[in-house]
Amino acid sequence: MSGAEYQVPNYDCWEKAKLMGYVGDVPSSTKFSLAQLISMFRFPQASRSTIFFLYGALEKTIPNEEAEMDGIVQILKHFGWKWVGLIISNDDTGYRAREKISKGLSSVGGCLAFTAVLREIAHISYHHSEEILQQIRKTSAYVIVLYIGTRYASAFTSIFAISRIPTKFWITSSFFPKVTIFRHQKIKTTLNGSLSLLIQEGEIPGFEQFFYRFSPNKYNDDLTINTWAWLFGCSFPPHVYVRLQTGGTAKNCTGKETMSAADVSVYGDHNYRVTYRVYTAVYALARALHNLYSAQPLANHWGQLRTLKRKVKAWQLNKYIRNLTFTTSTGDTVAFNDKGDPSAFDIVKWFFLPDGRVKRQKVGQFNLLNKNEKQLYINGGADIWGPYSKQMPLSQCNEPCAPGYRKAKIEGKPSCCYGCVRCADGEMSNTTDSFYIYITFNSFCVFPLGNQKILPINMFISDAANCERCSEYQKSNTERTECLLKAINFLSYTDTMGASLTVIAFILFITASVVLGIFVKYWETPIVRANNQYLSCLLLISLMLCFLCTLLFIGRPTQICCLLRQVIFGVVFTISVSSVLAKTLTVIIAFNATKPGSKLKKYVGTQLAIVLVIICSLGSTVISAVWMASHPPFLEADTVSEMDTVILMCNEGSVFFFFCAIGYMGAPAVLSFIAAFLAKDFPDRFNEAKNITFSMLVFCSVWVAFVPAYLSNKGSRMVAVEIFAILSSSAGLLGCIFAPKCYIIFLQPELNTRTF
């Protein structure tokens, strides 16, 4: 760095040149170490078109490797592989890969089946080799990811040199071309069909012609000589001697060998990936240096050059590297940001052919535009799964859960290994662990690749991790695969129960109407006039209205019906019961008024009875008014009481006011029962006390039984219970009070005379 034979720290001893930057090594370990060193002097470093301008605090990641790891994760997500083995090298790169891949799989419900760490670089021990092989043999994962540095390639290949393992699908990092150098048959069998990410290819103008004219005769340095001896298996005395398997020494190189005779197919068809990246890196440094040169004060060329050499520091070049964008002579656009060049990778399929050749086939591409924008392209027409499979293999810990089931964690197993549990009632699941493609506009791009099928995608994985609860108005089907609308439950006119109650209500209404007509026709007869015929007519009319008000309880509930039905029923039924009470008191007053000196004579007549009915009715009206004002009934859809139905019902608003109204109706009924019971032995042919006693007994029995029956039912059954209570209690009043009178009118008319 100091430019002198003897190192002089912190001094620049270059006489004819000025150090402005470095082109770093390819392996991340040496590249990162060099970056740490030169960052102290703020020199920029270029490697594979990734530019480091490290100053102040050292960057913690290497963008190309991060992008490569991200590309592997996106491939795993795209094909839905959630149960994956991982082999890494024992260095920072390997452990970063483990963290990145594990986190990526976890984001879609996947996990690592095993992680094997390759700890040895050159010669791997038998114990360590068996340790890794056992993990590969035992795993149920079909897909295995290899992410190791190039210096671990020899140790890795020695694992498979003498052992054979079950067929797996391998995804590797960009170290894979190093593996293809080794010629062990078992390696070629095991790794045949591997998928790897390689740095994107590019063309260097004139490099092909230079490559084929390259020879030690023109470039007589140690690196050229060693490479030549390795490629052609010949010796270069006195520098290099190549030993043959027989123990002898290989023939000497002539220097006339041609590169066209060397097997370099593994490096590509004249699109040398690493070479192209080094070319791009040097081009970027040169471009930045030119921009720095152009920014110097205007002068002639030599003046600007002197200024550049004397006054400009290397760290000033960093400013011109940031956000550098340029176009190479081949038309490739290269752009850099604060982190370096956004990496692009080719997805390459490797085939080891029977004749010993290695075939590469590009099957896709991965671009990392920025942290949040990624592009994955898969060539649908390429042979991605050969040679051991004709379709996409599955790599999951267990079979995916079928629709209608959900995942259930198994204790002691990884998170992506699970059992399948049927969804509960009211829940559904109609997805499986299969993946689907979710295209986003910001990642859509089309390459002109003829008729080849390219899928630009951003991945989204669907699974059945949880059952979805149906909405409160829906239920799950028997298979638990979809939600269906619940049936609506209410007492309908078309239901058997609703139709029956409607018919009964009309029959009783007609019966009460007929009785009223009979009373009007026989208005002047003694049996009608007895016990106040006006109260009898009022009672009959109120009973008719009671029968009709039950129709408000039948049919689809509405808000108006909910408000009216309890109010109308409460007031009308109170009139009926208070009329019965008034009739009973009329009988008692009439018999007691005949006693000498009785003060009850002034109460004999219809006025007291009418006033009593009005007062009782006003009390019911006040209760109903307060009820409607404070806690009015409202329409409610009950989705909880029954799993398969939605109960449309009228919520009473306040249970307290509801039972207050019922209790208020019961008070005059109890008083009527007591009064009628006391007056049942009065000596009068037309005494109604006995009939009223029986009617009140029926009334009270019905409504006492109503309370527990009402509270223990829901939906249409609850409404039917209330209708039945109204009809039966009203029918009890109609039958017990008026049936004996009609019997006398039609069957014993001789009893319906004044003389009798």
Coordinates of N, CA and C in Angstrom, one line a residue, residues 314-434:
A314 N -7.2 9.1 -2.2 CA -8.0 7.9 -2.7 C -9.4 7.9 -2.2
W315 N -9.6 8.4 -0.9 CA -11.0 8.3 -0.4 C -11.9 9.2 -1.1
Q316 N -11.4 10.3 -1.8 CA -12.3 11.1 -2.6 C -13.0 10.4 -3.8
L317 N -12.4 9.3 -4.2 CA -13.0 8.5 -5.2 C -14.3 7.9 -4.8
N318 N -14.5 7.7 -3.5 CA -15.7 7.1 -3.0 C -17.0 7.9 -3.4
K319 N -16.8 9.2 -3.4 CA -18.0 10.1 -3.8 C -18.4 9.8 -5.2
Y320 N -17.5 9.4 -6.1 CA -17.9 9.2 -7.5 C -18.3 7.8 -7.8
I321 N -18.0 6.9 -6.8 CA -18.5 5.5 -7.0 C -20.0 5.4 -6.6
R322 N -20.3 6.1 -5.5 CA -21.7 6.1 -5.1 C -22.6 6.5 -6.2
N323 N -23.7 5.7 -6.3 CA -24.7 5.9 -7.3 C -24.2 6.1 -8.7
L324 N -23.1 5.4 -9.0 CA -22.5 5.4 -10.3 C -23.3 4.6 -11.3
T325 N -23.6 5.1 -12.4 CA -24.4 4.4 -13.5 C -23.7 4.6 -14.8
F326 N -23.4 3.5 -15.5 CA -22.7 3.7 -16.8 C -23.1 2.5 -17.7
T327 N -22.8 2.6 -18.9 CA -23.2 1.5 -19.9 C -21.9 1.0 -20.5
T328 N -21.7 -0.3 -20.5 CA -20.5 -0.9 -21.0 C -20.5 -0.9 -22.5
S329 N -19.4 -1.3 -23.2 CA -19.3 -1.3 -24.6 C -20.3 -2.3 -25.2
T330 N -20.7 -3.3 -24.4 CA -21.7 -4.3 -24.9 C -23.1 -3.9 -24.7
G331 N -23.3 -2.7 -24.1 CA -24.7 -2.3 -23.9 C -25.3 -2.6 -22.6
D332 N -24.5 -3.3 -21.7 CA -25.0 -3.6 -20.4 C -24.9 -2.4 -19.5
T333 N -26.0 -2.1 -18.8 CA -26.1 -1.0 -17.9 C -25.7 -1.4 -16.5
V334 N -24.8 -0.7 -15.9 CA -24.3 -1.1 -14.6 C -24.6 0.1 -13.7
A335 N -25.2 -0.2 -12.5 CA -25.6 0.9 -11.6 C -25.1 0.5 -10.2
F336 N -24.6 1.4 -9.4 CA -24.1 1.2 -8.1 C -24.8 2.1 -7.1
N337 N -25.1 1.7 -5.9 CA -25.6 2.5 -4.9 C -24.7 2.5 -3.7
D338 N -25.1 2.9 -2.5 CA -24.3 3.0 -1.4 C -23.8 1.6 -0.9
K339 N -24.5 0.6 -1.3 CA -24.1 -0.8 -0.9 C -23.4 -1.5 -2.0
G340 N -23.3 -1.0 -3.2 CA -22.7 -1.7 -4.3 C -23.7 -2.1 -5.3
D341 N -23.3 -2.8 -6.3 CA -24.1 -3.2 -7.4 C -25.2 -4.1 -7.0
P342 N -26.5 -3.8 -7.2 CA -27.6 -4.8 -7.0 C -27.3 -6.1 -7.8
S343 N -27.3 -7.2 -7.1 CA -26.8 -8.4 -7.8 C -27.9 -9.1 -8.6
A344 N -27.4 -9.7 -9.7 CA -28.3 -10.5 -10.6 C -27.7 -11.8 -10.7
F345 N -28.5 -12.9 -10.6 CA -28.0 -14.3 -10.7 C -28.8 -15.0 -11.8
D346 N -28.1 -15.9 -12.4 CA -28.7 -16.9 -13.3 C -29.0 -18.2 -12.5
I347 N -30.1 -18.8 -12.7 CA -30.4 -20.0 -12.1 C -30.1 -21.1 -13.1
V348 N -29.1 -22.0 -12.8 CA -28.5 -22.9 -13.7 C -28.7 -24.3 -13.3
K349 N -29.1 -25.1 -14.3 CA -29.3 -26.6 -14.1 C -28.0 -27.3 -14.6
W350 N -27.5 -28.2 -13.8 CA -26.2 -28.9 -14.1 C -26.5 -30.4 -14.4
F351 N -26.0 -30.8 -15.6 CA -26.1 -32.2 -16.0 C -24.7 -32.8 -16.2
F352 N -24.5 -34.0 -15.6 CA -23.3 -34.7 -15.8 C -23.6 -35.8 -16.9
L353 N -23.1 -35.6 -18.1 CA -23.4 -36.5 -19.2 C -22.6 -37.8 -19.2
P354 N -23.1 -38.9 -19.8 CA -22.4 -40.2 -19.7 C -21.0 -40.1 -20.3
D355 N -20.7 -39.2 -21.3 CA -19.4 -39.1 -21.9 C -18.4 -38.3 -21.1
G356 N -18.8 -37.9 -19.9 CA -17.9 -37.2 -19.0 C -18.0 -35.6 -19.1
R357 N -18.8 -35.2 -20.1 CA -18.9 -33.7 -20.2 C -19.9 -33.2 -19.2
V358 N -19.8 -31.9 -19.0 CA -20.8 -31.2 -18.0 C -21.6 -30.2 -18.8
K359 N -22.9 -30.3 -18.7 CA -23.8 -29.4 -19.4 C -24.5 -28.5 -18.5
R360 N -24.5 -27.2 -18.9 CA -25.2 -26.2 -18.1 C -26.4 -25.8 -18.9
Q361 N -27.5 -25.5 -18.2 CA -28.7 -25.0 -18.8 C -29.3 -23.9 -17.9
K362 N -29.5 -22.8 -18.5 CA -30.1 -21.7 -17.7 C -31.6 -21.9 -17.7
V363 N -32.2 -21.9 -16.5 CA -33.6 -22.2 -16.3 C -34.3 -21.0 -15.7
G364 N -33.6 -20.0 -15.3 CA -34.3 -18.9 -14.7 C -33.3 -17.8 -14.3
Q365 N -33.8 -16.8 -13.6 CA -33.0 -15.7 -13.2 C -33.6 -15.0 -12.0
F366 N -32.7 -14.5 -11.1 CA -33.1 -13.8 -9.9 C -32.4 -12.4 -9.9
N367 N -33.2 -11.4 -9.7 CA -32.7 -10.0 -9.5 C -33.1 -9.5 -8.2
L368 N -32.2 -8.9 -7.5 CA -32.5 -8.2 -6.3 C -32.3 -6.7 -6.6
L369 N -33.4 -6.0 -6.9 CA -33.4 -4.6 -7.2 C -33.1 -3.7 -6.0
N370 N -33.7 -4.0 -4.9 CA -33.4 -3.4 -3.6 C -33.9 -4.3 -2.5
K371 N -33.9 -3.8 -1.3 CA -34.2 -4.7 -0.2 C -35.6 -5.2 -0.3
N372 N -36.5 -4.4 -0.8 CA -38.0 -4.8 -0.8 C -38.5 -5.2 -2.1
E373 N -37.7 -5.2 -3.2 CA -38.1 -5.5 -4.5 C -37.3 -6.6 -5.1
K374 N -37.9 -7.7 -5.4 CA -37.2 -8.9 -5.9 C -37.9 -9.4 -7.1
Q375 N -37.1 -10.0 -8.0 CA -37.7 -10.6 -9.2 C -37.1 -12.0 -9.4
L376 N -38.0 -12.9 -9.5 CA -37.7 -14.3 -9.8 C -38.3 -14.7 -11.1
Y377 N -37.5 -15.3 -12.0 CA -38.0 -15.7 -13.3 C -37.7 -17.2 -13.5
I378 N -38.7 -18.0 -13.8 CA -38.5 -19.4 -14.0 C -38.9 -19.8 -15.4
N379 N -38.1 -20.4 -16.1 CA -38.4 -20.8 -17.5 C -39.2 -22.1 -17.5
G380 N -40.5 -22.0 -17.7 CA -41.4 -23.1 -17.6 C -41.1 -24.2 -18.7
G381 N -40.4 -23.8 -19.8 CA -40.1 -24.8 -20.8 C -38.9 -25.6 -20.6
A382 N -38.1 -25.3 -19.6 CA -36.8 -25.9 -19.3 C -37.0 -27.2 -18.6
D383 N -36.0 -28.1 -18.7 CA -36.0 -29.3 -17.9 C -35.4 -29.0 -16.5
I384 N -36.3 -28.7 -15.6 CA -35.9 -28.3 -14.3 C -35.7 -29.5 -13.4
W385 N -36.4 -30.6 -13.6 CA -36.5 -31.7 -12.6 C -35.6 -32.9 -13.0
G386 N -35.1 -32.9 -14.2 CA -34.3 -34.1 -14.6 C -33.0 -34.2 -13.9
P387 N -32.3 -35.3 -14.0 CA -32.7 -36.5 -14.7 C -33.5 -37.5 -13.9
Y388 N -33.7 -37.2 -12.6 CA -34.3 -38.3 -11.8 C -35.8 -38.1 -11.5
S389 N -36.3 -37.0 -12.1 CA -37.8 -36.8 -11.9 C -38.3 -36.1 -13.1
K390 N -39.6 -36.3 -13.3 CA -40.3 -35.7 -14.5 C -41.2 -34.6 -14.0
Q391 N -41.4 -34.4 -12.7 CA -42.3 -33.4 -12.2 C -41.7 -32.8 -10.9
M392 N -42.3 -31.7 -10.5 CA -41.8 -31.0 -9.4 C -41.8 -31.9 -8.1
P393 N -40.7 -32.2 -7.5 CA -40.8 -33.0 -6.2 C -41.3 -32.2 -5.1
L394 N -41.9 -33.0 -4.1 CA -42.4 -32.4 -2.9 C -41.3 -32.5 -1.8
S395 N -41.2 -31.6 -1.0 CA -40.3 -31.6 0.2 C -41.0 -31.0 1.4
Q396 N -41.8 -31.8 2.0 CA -42.5 -31.4 3.2 C -42.4 -32.4 4.3
C397 N -42.5 -32.0 5.5 CA -42.3 -32.9 6.7 C -43.4 -33.9 6.7
N398 N -44.6 -33.6 6.3 CA -45.7 -34.5 6.3 C -46.7 -34.1 5.2
E399 N -47.7 -34.9 4.9 CA -48.6 -34.6 3.9 C -49.4 -33.3 4.3
P400 N -49.7 -32.5 3.3 CA -50.5 -31.3 3.6 C -51.9 -31.6 4.2
C401 N -52.4 -30.8 5.0 CA -53.7 -30.9 5.5 C -54.8 -30.7 4.4
A402 N -55.7 -31.6 4.4 CA -56.8 -31.5 3.4 C -57.7 -30.3 3.8
P403 N -58.5 -29.8 2.8 CA -59.5 -28.8 3.2 C -60.5 -29.4 4.2
G404 N -60.8 -28.5 5.2 CA -61.6 -29.0 6.3 C -60.8 -29.3 7.5
Y405 N -59.5 -29.3 7.4 CA -58.6 -29.6 8.5 C -57.6 -28.5 8.8
R406 N -57.0 -28.4 9.9 CA -56.0 -27.4 10.3 C -54.8 -28.1 10.8
K407 N -53.7 -27.3 10.9 CA -52.5 -27.8 11.4 C -52.6 -27.9 13.0
A408 N -52.0 -28.9 13.5 CA -51.9 -29.0 15.0 C -50.4 -29.3 15.3
K409 N -49.8 -28.5 16.2 CA -48.4 -28.7 16.5 C -48.2 -30.0 17.2
I410 N -47.1 -30.7 16.9 CA -46.8 -32.0 17.6 C -45.6 -31.7 18.5
E411 N -45.8 -32.0 19.8 CA -44.8 -31.8 20.8 C -43.5 -32.5 20.4
G412 N -42.4 -31.8 20.5 CA -41.1 -32.4 20.2 C -40.7 -32.4 18.8
K413 N -41.6 -31.9 17.9 CA -41.3 -31.8 16.5 C -41.1 -30.4 16.0
P414 N -40.3 -30.2 14.9 CA -40.2 -28.8 14.4 C -41.5 -28.2 14.1
S415 N -41.5 -26.9 13.9 CA -42.8 -26.2 13.7 C -43.5 -26.5 12.4
C416 N -42.7 -27.0 11.4 CA -43.3 -27.3 10.1 C -43.8 -28.8 10.1
C417 N -43.6 -29.5 11.1 CA -44.1 -30.9 11.2 C -45.3 -30.8 12.1
Y418 N -46.4 -31.3 11.6 CA -47.7 -31.1 12.3 C -48.7 -32.2 12.0
G419 N -49.7 -32.3 12.9 CA -50.8 -33.2 12.6 C -51.9 -32.4 12.0
C420 N -52.9 -33.1 11.5 CA -54.1 -32.4 11.0 C -55.3 -32.7 11.8
V421 N -56.0 -31.7 12.2 CA -57.1 -31.8 13.1 C -58.3 -31.2 12.4
R422 N -59.5 -31.9 12.4 CA -60.7 -31.4 11.8 C -61.1 -30.1 12.4
C423 N -61.6 -29.2 11.5 CA -62.1 -27.9 12.0 C -63.3 -28.1 12.8
A424 N -63.5 -27.3 13.8 CA -64.6 -27.4 14.7 C -65.9 -26.9 14.0
D425 N -67.0 -27.2 14.6 CA -68.3 -26.7 14.0 C -68.3 -25.2 14.0
G426 N -68.7 -24.6 12.9 CA -68.7 -23.2 12.7 C -67.4 -22.6 12.2
E427 N -66.4 -23.5 11.8 CA -65.2 -23.1 11.2 C -65.0 -23.9 9.9
M428 N -64.1 -23.3 9.1 CA -63.9 -23.9 7.8 C -62.4 -23.7 7.4
S429 N -62.0 -24.5 6.4 CA -60.6 -24.4 5.8 C -60.7 -25.0 4.4
N430 N -60.5 -24.2 3.4 CA -60.6 -24.7 2.0 C -59.3 -24.5 1.3
T431 N -58.1 -24.4 2.0 CA -56.8 -24.3 1.4 C -56.0 -25.5 1.9
T432 N -54.9 -25.8 1.1 CA -53.9 -26.8 1.5 C -52.6 -26.1 1.6
D433 N -51.6 -26.9 1.8 CA -50.2 -26.4 1.9 C -49.6 -26.0 0.6
S434 N -50.4 -26.2 -0.5 CA -49.8 -25.9 -1.8 C -49.6 -24.4 -2.0

